[in-house]
XYZ file of C-alpha atoms in Angstrom:
551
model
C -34.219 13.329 33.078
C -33.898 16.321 35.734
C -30.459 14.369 36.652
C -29.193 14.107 32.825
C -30.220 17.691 31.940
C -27.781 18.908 35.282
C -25.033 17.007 34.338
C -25.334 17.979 30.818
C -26.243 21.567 31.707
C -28.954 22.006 29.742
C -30.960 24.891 30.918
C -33.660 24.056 28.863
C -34.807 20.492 30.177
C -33.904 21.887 33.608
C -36.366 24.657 32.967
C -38.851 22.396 31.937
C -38.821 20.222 34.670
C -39.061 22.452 37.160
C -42.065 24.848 35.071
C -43.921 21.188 35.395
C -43.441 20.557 38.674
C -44.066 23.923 39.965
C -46.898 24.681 37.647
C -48.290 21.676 38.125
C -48.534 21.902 42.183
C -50.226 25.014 41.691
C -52.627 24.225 40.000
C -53.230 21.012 42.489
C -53.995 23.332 45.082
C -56.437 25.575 43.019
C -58.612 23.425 41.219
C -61.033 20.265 41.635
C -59.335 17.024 42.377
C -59.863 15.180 39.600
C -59.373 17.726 36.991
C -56.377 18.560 38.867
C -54.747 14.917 38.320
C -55.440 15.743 34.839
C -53.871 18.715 33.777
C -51.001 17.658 35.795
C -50.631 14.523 34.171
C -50.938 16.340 30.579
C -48.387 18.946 31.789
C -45.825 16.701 32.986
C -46.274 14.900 30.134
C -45.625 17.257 27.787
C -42.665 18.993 29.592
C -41.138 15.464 29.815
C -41.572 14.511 26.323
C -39.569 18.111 25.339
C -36.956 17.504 27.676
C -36.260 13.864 26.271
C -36.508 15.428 22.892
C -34.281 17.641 23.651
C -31.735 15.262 25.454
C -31.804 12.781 22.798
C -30.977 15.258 20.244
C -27.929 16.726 22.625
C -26.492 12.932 23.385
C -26.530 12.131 19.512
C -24.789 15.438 19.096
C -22.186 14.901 21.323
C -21.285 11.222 20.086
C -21.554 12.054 16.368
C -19.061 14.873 17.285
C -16.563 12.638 19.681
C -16.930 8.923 18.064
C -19.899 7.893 16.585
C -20.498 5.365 19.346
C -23.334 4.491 21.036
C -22.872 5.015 24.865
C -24.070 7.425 26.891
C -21.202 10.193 27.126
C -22.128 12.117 30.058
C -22.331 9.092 32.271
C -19.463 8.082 30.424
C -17.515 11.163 32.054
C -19.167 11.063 34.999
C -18.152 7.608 35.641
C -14.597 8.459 35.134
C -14.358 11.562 36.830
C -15.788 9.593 40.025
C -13.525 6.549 39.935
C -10.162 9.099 39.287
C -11.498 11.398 41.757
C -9.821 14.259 39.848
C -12.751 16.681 38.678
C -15.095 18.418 41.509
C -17.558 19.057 38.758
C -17.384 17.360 34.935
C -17.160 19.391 32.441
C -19.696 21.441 30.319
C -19.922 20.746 26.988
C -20.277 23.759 24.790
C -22.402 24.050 21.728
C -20.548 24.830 18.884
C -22.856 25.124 15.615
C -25.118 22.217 15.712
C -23.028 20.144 17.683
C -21.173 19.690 20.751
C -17.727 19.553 19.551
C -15.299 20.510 22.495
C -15.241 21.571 26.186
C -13.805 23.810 28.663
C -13.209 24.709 31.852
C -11.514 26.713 34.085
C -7.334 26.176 33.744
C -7.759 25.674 37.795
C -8.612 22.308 37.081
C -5.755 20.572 35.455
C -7.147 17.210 34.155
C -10.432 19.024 32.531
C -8.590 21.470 31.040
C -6.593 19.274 29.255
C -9.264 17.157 28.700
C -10.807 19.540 26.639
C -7.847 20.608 24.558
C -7.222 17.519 23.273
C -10.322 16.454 23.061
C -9.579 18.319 19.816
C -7.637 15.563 18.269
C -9.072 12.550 19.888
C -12.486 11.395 21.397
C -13.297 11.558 24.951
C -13.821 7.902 25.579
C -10.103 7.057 24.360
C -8.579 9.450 25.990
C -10.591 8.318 29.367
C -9.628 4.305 28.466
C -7.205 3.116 30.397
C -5.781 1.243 27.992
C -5.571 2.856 24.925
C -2.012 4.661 24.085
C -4.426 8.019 24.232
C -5.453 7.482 27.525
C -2.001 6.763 28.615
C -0.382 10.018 27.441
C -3.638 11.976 28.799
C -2.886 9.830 32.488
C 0.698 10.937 32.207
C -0.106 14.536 30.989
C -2.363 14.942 33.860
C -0.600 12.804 37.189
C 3.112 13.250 36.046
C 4.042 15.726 33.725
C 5.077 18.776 35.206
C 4.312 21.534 33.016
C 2.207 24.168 33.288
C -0.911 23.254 31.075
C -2.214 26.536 31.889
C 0.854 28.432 29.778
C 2.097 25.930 27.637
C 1.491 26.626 24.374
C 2.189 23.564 22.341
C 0.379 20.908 24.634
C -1.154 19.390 21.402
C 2.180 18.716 19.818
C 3.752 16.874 23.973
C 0.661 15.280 23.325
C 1.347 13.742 20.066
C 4.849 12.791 20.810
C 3.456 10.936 24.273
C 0.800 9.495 22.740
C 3.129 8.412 19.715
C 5.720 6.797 22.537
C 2.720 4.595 24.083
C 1.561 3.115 20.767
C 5.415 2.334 19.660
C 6.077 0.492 22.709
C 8.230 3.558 23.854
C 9.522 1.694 27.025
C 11.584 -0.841 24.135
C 12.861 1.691 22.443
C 16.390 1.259 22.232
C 17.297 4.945 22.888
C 14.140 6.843 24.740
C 16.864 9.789 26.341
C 14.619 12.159 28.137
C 11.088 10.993 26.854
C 8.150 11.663 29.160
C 11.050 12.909 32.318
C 9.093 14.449 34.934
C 11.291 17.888 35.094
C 9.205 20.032 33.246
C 11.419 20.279 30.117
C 10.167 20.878 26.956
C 9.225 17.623 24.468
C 12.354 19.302 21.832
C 14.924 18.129 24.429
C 13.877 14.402 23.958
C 15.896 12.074 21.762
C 15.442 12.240 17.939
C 13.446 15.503 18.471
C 14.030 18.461 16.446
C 12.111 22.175 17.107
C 12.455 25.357 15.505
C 10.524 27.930 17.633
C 9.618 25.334 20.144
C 7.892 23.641 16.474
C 8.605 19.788 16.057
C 10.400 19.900 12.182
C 11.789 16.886 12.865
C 10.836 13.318 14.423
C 13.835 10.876 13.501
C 13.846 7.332 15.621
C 15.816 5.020 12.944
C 16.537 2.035 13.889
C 15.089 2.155 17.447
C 12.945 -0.997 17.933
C 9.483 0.936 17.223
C 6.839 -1.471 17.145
C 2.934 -1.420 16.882
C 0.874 1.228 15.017
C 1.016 5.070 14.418
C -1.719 7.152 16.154
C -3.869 9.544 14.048
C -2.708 11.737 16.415
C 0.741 11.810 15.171
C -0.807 14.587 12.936
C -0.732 17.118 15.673
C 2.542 17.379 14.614
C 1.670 20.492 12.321
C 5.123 21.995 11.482
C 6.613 18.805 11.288
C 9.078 19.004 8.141
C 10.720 15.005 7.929
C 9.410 11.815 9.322
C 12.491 9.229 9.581
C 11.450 5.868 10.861
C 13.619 3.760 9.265
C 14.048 0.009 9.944
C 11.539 -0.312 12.718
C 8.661 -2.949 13.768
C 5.947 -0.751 12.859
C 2.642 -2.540 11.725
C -0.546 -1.387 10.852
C -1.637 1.444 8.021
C 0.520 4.791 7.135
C -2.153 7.438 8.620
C -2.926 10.379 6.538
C -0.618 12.796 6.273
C -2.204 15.286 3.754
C -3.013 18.186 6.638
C 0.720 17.875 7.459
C 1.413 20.864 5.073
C 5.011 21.679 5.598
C 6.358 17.876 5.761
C 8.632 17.492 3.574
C 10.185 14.059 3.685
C 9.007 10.815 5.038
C 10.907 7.551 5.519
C 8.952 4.497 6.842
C 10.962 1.981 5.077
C 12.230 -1.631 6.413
C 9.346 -1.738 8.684
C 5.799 -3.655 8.448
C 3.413 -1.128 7.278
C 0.291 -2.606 5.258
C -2.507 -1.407 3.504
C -2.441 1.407 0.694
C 0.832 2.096 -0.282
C 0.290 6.354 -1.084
C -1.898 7.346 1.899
C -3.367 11.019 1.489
C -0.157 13.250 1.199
C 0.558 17.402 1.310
C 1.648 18.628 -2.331
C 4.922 20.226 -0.225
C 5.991 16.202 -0.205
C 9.557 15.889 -1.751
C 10.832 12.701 -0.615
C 8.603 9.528 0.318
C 10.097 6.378 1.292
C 8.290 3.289 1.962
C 10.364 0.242 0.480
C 10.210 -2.740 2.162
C 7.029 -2.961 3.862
C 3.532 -5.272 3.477
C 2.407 -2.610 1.359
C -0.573 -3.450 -1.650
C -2.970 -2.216 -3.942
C -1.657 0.112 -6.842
C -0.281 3.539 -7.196
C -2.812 6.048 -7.136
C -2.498 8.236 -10.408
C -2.593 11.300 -8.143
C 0.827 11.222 -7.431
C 1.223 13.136 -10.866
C -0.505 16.213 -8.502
C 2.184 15.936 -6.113
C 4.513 18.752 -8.029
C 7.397 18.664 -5.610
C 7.926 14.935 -5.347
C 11.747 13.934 -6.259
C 12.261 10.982 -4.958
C 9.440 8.008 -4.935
C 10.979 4.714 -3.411
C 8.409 1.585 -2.874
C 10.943 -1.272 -3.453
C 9.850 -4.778 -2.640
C 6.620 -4.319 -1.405
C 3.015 -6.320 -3.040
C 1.392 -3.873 -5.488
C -0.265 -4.399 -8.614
C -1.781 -2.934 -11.541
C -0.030 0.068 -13.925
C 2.732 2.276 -13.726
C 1.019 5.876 -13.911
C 2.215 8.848 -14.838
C 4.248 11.021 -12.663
C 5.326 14.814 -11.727
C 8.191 16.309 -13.758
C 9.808 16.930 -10.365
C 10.836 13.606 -9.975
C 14.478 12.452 -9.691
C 14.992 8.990 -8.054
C 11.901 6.432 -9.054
C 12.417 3.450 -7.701
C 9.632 0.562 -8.675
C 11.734 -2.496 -7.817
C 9.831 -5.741 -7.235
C 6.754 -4.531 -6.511
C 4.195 -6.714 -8.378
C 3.504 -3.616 -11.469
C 2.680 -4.644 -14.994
C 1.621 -3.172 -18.497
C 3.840 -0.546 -20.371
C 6.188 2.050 -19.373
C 4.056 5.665 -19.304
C 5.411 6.936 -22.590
C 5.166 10.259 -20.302
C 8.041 9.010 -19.038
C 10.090 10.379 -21.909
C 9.247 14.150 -21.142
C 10.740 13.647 -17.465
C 13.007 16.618 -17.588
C 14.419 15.950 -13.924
C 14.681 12.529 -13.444
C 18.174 10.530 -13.209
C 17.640 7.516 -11.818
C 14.346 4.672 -13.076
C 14.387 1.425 -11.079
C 11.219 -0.948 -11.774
C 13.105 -4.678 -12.261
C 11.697 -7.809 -11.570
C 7.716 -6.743 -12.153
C 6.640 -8.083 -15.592
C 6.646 -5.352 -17.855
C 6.147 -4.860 -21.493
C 6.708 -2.979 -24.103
C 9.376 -0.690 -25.435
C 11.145 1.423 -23.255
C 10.800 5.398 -24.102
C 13.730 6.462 -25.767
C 14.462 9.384 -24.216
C 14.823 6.950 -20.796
C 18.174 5.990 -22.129
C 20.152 9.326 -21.516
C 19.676 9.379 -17.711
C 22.005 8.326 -14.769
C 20.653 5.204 -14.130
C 18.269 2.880 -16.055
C 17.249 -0.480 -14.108
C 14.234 -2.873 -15.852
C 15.695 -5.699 -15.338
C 13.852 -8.888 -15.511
C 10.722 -8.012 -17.150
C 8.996 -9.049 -20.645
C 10.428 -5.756 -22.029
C 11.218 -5.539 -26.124
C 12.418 -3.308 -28.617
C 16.021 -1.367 -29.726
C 17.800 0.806 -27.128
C 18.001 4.503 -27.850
C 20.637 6.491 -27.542
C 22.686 7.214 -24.128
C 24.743 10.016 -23.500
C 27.559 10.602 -20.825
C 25.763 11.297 -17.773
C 24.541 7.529 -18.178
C 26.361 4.708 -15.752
C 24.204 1.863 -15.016
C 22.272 0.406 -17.543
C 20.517 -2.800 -16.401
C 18.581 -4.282 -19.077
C 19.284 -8.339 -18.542
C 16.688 -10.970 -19.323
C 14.183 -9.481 -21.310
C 13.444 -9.767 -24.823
C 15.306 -6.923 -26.360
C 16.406 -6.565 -29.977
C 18.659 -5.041 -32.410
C 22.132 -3.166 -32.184
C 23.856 -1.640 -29.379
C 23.674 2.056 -29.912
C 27.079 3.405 -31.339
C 26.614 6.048 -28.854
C 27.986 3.868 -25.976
C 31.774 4.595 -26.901
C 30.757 8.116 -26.054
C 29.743 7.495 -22.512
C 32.721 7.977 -20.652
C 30.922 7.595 -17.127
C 29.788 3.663 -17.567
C 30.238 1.658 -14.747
C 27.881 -1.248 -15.148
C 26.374 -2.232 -18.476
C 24.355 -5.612 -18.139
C 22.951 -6.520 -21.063
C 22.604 -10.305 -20.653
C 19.929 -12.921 -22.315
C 18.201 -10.767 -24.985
C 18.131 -10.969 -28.160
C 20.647 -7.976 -29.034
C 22.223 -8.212 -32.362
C 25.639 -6.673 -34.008
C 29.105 -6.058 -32.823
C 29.530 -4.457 -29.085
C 30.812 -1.063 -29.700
C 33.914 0.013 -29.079
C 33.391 1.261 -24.927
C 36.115 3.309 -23.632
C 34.881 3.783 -20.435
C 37.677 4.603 -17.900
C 35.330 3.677 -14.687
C 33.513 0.355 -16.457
C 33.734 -2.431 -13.693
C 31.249 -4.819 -15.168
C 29.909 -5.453 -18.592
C 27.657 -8.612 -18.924
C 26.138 -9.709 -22.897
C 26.109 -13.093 -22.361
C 23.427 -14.946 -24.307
C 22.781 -12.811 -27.186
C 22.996 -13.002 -30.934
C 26.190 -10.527 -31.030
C 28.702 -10.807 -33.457
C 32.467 -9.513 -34.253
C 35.476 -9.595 -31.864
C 35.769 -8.313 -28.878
C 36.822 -4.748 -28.341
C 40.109 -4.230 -26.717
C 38.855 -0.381 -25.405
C 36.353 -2.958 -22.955
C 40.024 -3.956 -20.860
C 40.089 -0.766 -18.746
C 42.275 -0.601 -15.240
C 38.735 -0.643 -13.512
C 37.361 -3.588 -14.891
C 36.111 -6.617 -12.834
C 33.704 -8.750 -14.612
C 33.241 -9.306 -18.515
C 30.774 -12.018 -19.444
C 30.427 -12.494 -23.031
C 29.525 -16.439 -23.091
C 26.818 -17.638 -25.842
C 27.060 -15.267 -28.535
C 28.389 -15.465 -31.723
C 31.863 -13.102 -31.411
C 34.933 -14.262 -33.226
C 38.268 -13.453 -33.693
C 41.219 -13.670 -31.179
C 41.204 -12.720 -27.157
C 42.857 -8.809 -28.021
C 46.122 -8.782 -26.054
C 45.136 -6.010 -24.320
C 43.193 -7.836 -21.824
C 46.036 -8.851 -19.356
C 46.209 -5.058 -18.620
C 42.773 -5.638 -16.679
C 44.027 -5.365 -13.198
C 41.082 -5.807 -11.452
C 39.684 -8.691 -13.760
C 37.968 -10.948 -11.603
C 35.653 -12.810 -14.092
C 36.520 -13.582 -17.687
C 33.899 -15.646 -18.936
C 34.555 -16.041 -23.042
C 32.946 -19.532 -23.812
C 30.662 -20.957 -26.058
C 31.624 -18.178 -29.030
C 33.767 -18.542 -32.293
C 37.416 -17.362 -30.857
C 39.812 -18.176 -32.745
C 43.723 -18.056 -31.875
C 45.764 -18.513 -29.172
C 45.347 -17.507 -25.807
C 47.668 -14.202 -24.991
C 50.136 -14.828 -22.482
C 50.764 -12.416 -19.745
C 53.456 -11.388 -17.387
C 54.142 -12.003 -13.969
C 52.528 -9.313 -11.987
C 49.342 -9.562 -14.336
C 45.936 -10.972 -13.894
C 46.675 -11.157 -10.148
C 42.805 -10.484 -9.009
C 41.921 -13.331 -11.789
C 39.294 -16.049 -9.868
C 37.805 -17.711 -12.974
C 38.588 -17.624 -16.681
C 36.429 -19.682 -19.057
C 37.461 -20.348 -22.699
C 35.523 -23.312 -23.873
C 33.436 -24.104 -26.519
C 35.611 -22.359 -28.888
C 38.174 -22.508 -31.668
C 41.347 -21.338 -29.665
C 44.660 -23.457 -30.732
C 48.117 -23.967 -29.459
C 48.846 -24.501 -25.786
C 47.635 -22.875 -22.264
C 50.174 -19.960 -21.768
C 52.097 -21.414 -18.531
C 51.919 -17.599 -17.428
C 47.965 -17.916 -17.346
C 48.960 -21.468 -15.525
C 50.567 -20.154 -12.665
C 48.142 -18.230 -11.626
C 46.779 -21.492 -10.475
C 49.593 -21.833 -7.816
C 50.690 -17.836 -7.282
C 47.433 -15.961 -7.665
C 43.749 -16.576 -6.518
C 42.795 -18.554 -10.105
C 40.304 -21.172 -9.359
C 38.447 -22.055 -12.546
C 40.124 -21.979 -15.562
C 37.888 -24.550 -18.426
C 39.430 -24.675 -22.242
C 39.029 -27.195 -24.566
C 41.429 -30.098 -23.500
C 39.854 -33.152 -23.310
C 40.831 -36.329 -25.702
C 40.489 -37.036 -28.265
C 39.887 -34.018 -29.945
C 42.215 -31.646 -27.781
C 42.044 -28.271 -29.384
C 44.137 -26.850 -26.544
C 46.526 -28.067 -24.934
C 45.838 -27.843 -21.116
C 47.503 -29.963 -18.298
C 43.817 -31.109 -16.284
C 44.887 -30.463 -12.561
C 48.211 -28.613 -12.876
C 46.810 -25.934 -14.870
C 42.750 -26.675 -16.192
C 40.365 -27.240 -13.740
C 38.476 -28.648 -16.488
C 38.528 -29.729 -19.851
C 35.468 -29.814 -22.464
């Protein structure tokens, strides 16, 4: 006990000990024999029995306040400080409320000194392991490293990047410029580092074979404002980053994170991307606190349960693939800021809020969705809504959206004629498989136009002449309607970007225009299926020199 209560430096067991010796002696020499052996015995005793009271409550202190374990810290110390041979004397733990929280020493000794600063941030028996990627950066900090600990005044934050470097397999990095050099430069000079006021702001190693796990330490990084770990090797959980209070954006996607997919996070978060990980469980419904979130990207990750409701900060939601179900948060419909909704391929329900319809990009693809469409406006040009369960007209308001580029509207149950589209930058327009009716709009044959795939509906009418005008047709896919007519011819520097051109399974007469034909020979046309086989030929259509199939 007299041995524990040095090394821990408590002056009270010490005192004790040595009142019950030196009491007890006295009284040895003063009294009868017998009686002597007595009260010495009870005073011993009862100094001893206060000391280890005492110590007890001091050890559980001490590893409450470092790491719960269960060993014995001060011989945990002492051990290490004896097999480095780096201390003269361990160091004195100071009481700090009830516990024993840090310790100091004189700056004269290096390796205590920093021992006890970032002992702050990470217990005493990692940091003395050695091999843990804390006791690592603490070797390095204290055999290699060059500064002066004594001055510097962000050793917490060289910390944090070492330590980070050891757990990410820093040595495979693909670029490590400058990390952990020996000159005595400052931790802002190493690759992917950014510092304002000798702050980090920014920590960006894309795409620079990280692998293993992030350190709770990485959240020494106080003014740290963006996080960009893109396409890594990273494993493990996404720490907590909710006392990071200035970080602004945070990219961990194409890595190999698992575990919660929203870890604690500041309410300064704007931009949080995480797509593309081993991520699971569901999203927490306190995102909606998170009032400067824009952009929320999770794409193809494992989640489950509901959408919930978020800020009306956000901007870019993307939801892709991720496992969600139920209905679309008719909160959704109040987003004032957002432009762009991705959540295709879970196996949502439900209508869609109206007001959904009149942003930049819609994507719900592949889900169980129903109901109409609502109106769009002009600021819409993507609207993915193929292979749900949709029903009634297209919205008239399409031929006012200038700005469509992609419209896919494909196996639903949409009803009606296709409105007339006059969309300058429209490269792809897909309704096959609905219950449409009418002909086909001739506005739909813009310059940009690449794809058209109106197969299995119920249009009718002729193919409008205008459609040879489509210089960047690629696709023409018109079978399995009611067309009636002949097919248009065109001229020779038409069509020329034409691959496949399907016209069966309808009521087209007459002959294949031999302009359309010799595309087969001068242009790229490889499919090209009419109705031409005996013995009802409805058009006429040379199988090899011009069809590639008949029907």
């Amino acid at each position: 006990f007299f041995l524990d209560s040095i090394l821990l430096r408590d002056t009270f067991c010490i005192v004790s000990y040595l009142y019950c010796v030196v009491f007890g002696f006295f009284v040895y020499f003063r009294t009868a024999f017998y009686m002597n052996l007595l009260r010495l015995f009870v005073i011993c005793f009862y100094s001893l029995f206060l000391c280890c009271n005492a110590l007890q409550l001091r050890r559980k202190r001490v590893l409450q306040n470092y790491d719960g374990g269960t060993e014995d810290l001060a011989d945990l110390l002492l051990e290490q400080y004896k097999k480095a041979k780096i201390f003269d004397k361990p160091d004195r733990l100071e009481r700090q409320g009830d516990g024993f929280m840090s310790m100091s020493t004189t700056c004269t000794d290096k390796a205590a000194y920093l021992l006890g600063v970032l002992s702050e941030v990470t217990t005493v028996s990692d940091l003395t392991s050695p091999t843990t990627s804390q006791g690592l950066a603490y070797t390095w900090m204290v055999q290699d490293d060059t500064v002066d600990v004594c001055t510097y005044s962000t050793l917490l934050q060289r910390y944090s990047l070492v330590t980070t470097y050891y757990a990410t397999n820093g040595t495979n990095w693909n670029d490590s410029t400058s990390w952990l050099s020996t000159d005595g430069s400052s931790e802002c000079e190493w690759n992917g580092v950014t510092c304002q006021d000798g702050s980090v702001t920014t920590l960006n190693l894309q795409a620079n074979n990280l692998s293993g796990t992030l350190p709770s330490e990485f959240t020494a990084l106080s003014s740290i404002i963006e996080i960009l770990f893109f396409s890594n090797g990273l494993s493990g959980t996404i720490p907590s980053l909710e006392d990071l209070t200035s970080l602004i954006t945070v990219d961990f996607e194409a890595n190999d994170f698992s575990g919660t997919i929203v870890p604690s996070l500041p309410t300064s978060i704007e931009n949080y991307q995480v797509s593309n990980n081993d991520l699971t469980g569901s999203l927490p419904t306190s995102l909606s606190t998170l009032t400067s979130l824009k952009n929320f990207w999770c794409i193809g990750n494992s989640l489950s349960g509901t959408i919930p409701d978020f800020p009306d900060s956000i901007e870019l939601l993307y939801l892709n693939e991720v496992g969600v179900q139920g209905t679309i948060p008719t909160t959704f419909g109040s987003l004032s800021n957002i432009q762009q909704f991705f959540a295709n391929g879970n196996t949502l329900s439900g209508t869609i809020p109206q007001e959904l319809f009149q942003i930049t990009q819609l994507r719900l693809h592949n889900n169980n969705l129903e109901g109409p469409m609502g109106d769009v406006t002009d600021v819409l040009t993507n609207l993915w809504l193929q292979n749900n369960t949709m029903t009634g007209t297209l919205p008239a308001s399409l031929t006012n959206a200038t700005n469509l580029e992609n419209v896919l509207l494909g196996n639903n149950q949409f009803s009606g004629s296709i409105p007339a589209i006059s969309s300058s930058s429209m490269a792809f327009f897909d309704a096959r498989s609905n219950l449409l009716t009418g002909t086909i709009p001739s506005s739909l044959f813009s310059d940009s136009l690449s794809f058209l795939y109106l197969q299995w509906n119920q249009l009718s009418g002729p193919i409008p002449s205008e459609y040879s005008s489509a210089d960047s047709l690629s696709d023409l896919y018109l079978s399995n309607n009611t067309l009636t007519g002949e097919i248009p011819g065109i001229s020779d520097d038409q069509l020329t970007e034409l691959t496949e051109f399907l016209v069966s399974g309808n009521s087209f007469t007459g002959s294949m225009p031999s302009s359309v034909c010799d595309l087969r020979t001068s242009g790229i046309l490889e499919d090209l299926h009419a109705d031409c086989a005996p013995p009802d030929i409805q058009l006429e259509c040379d199988l090899g020199d011009c069809c590639t199939r008949c029907f």
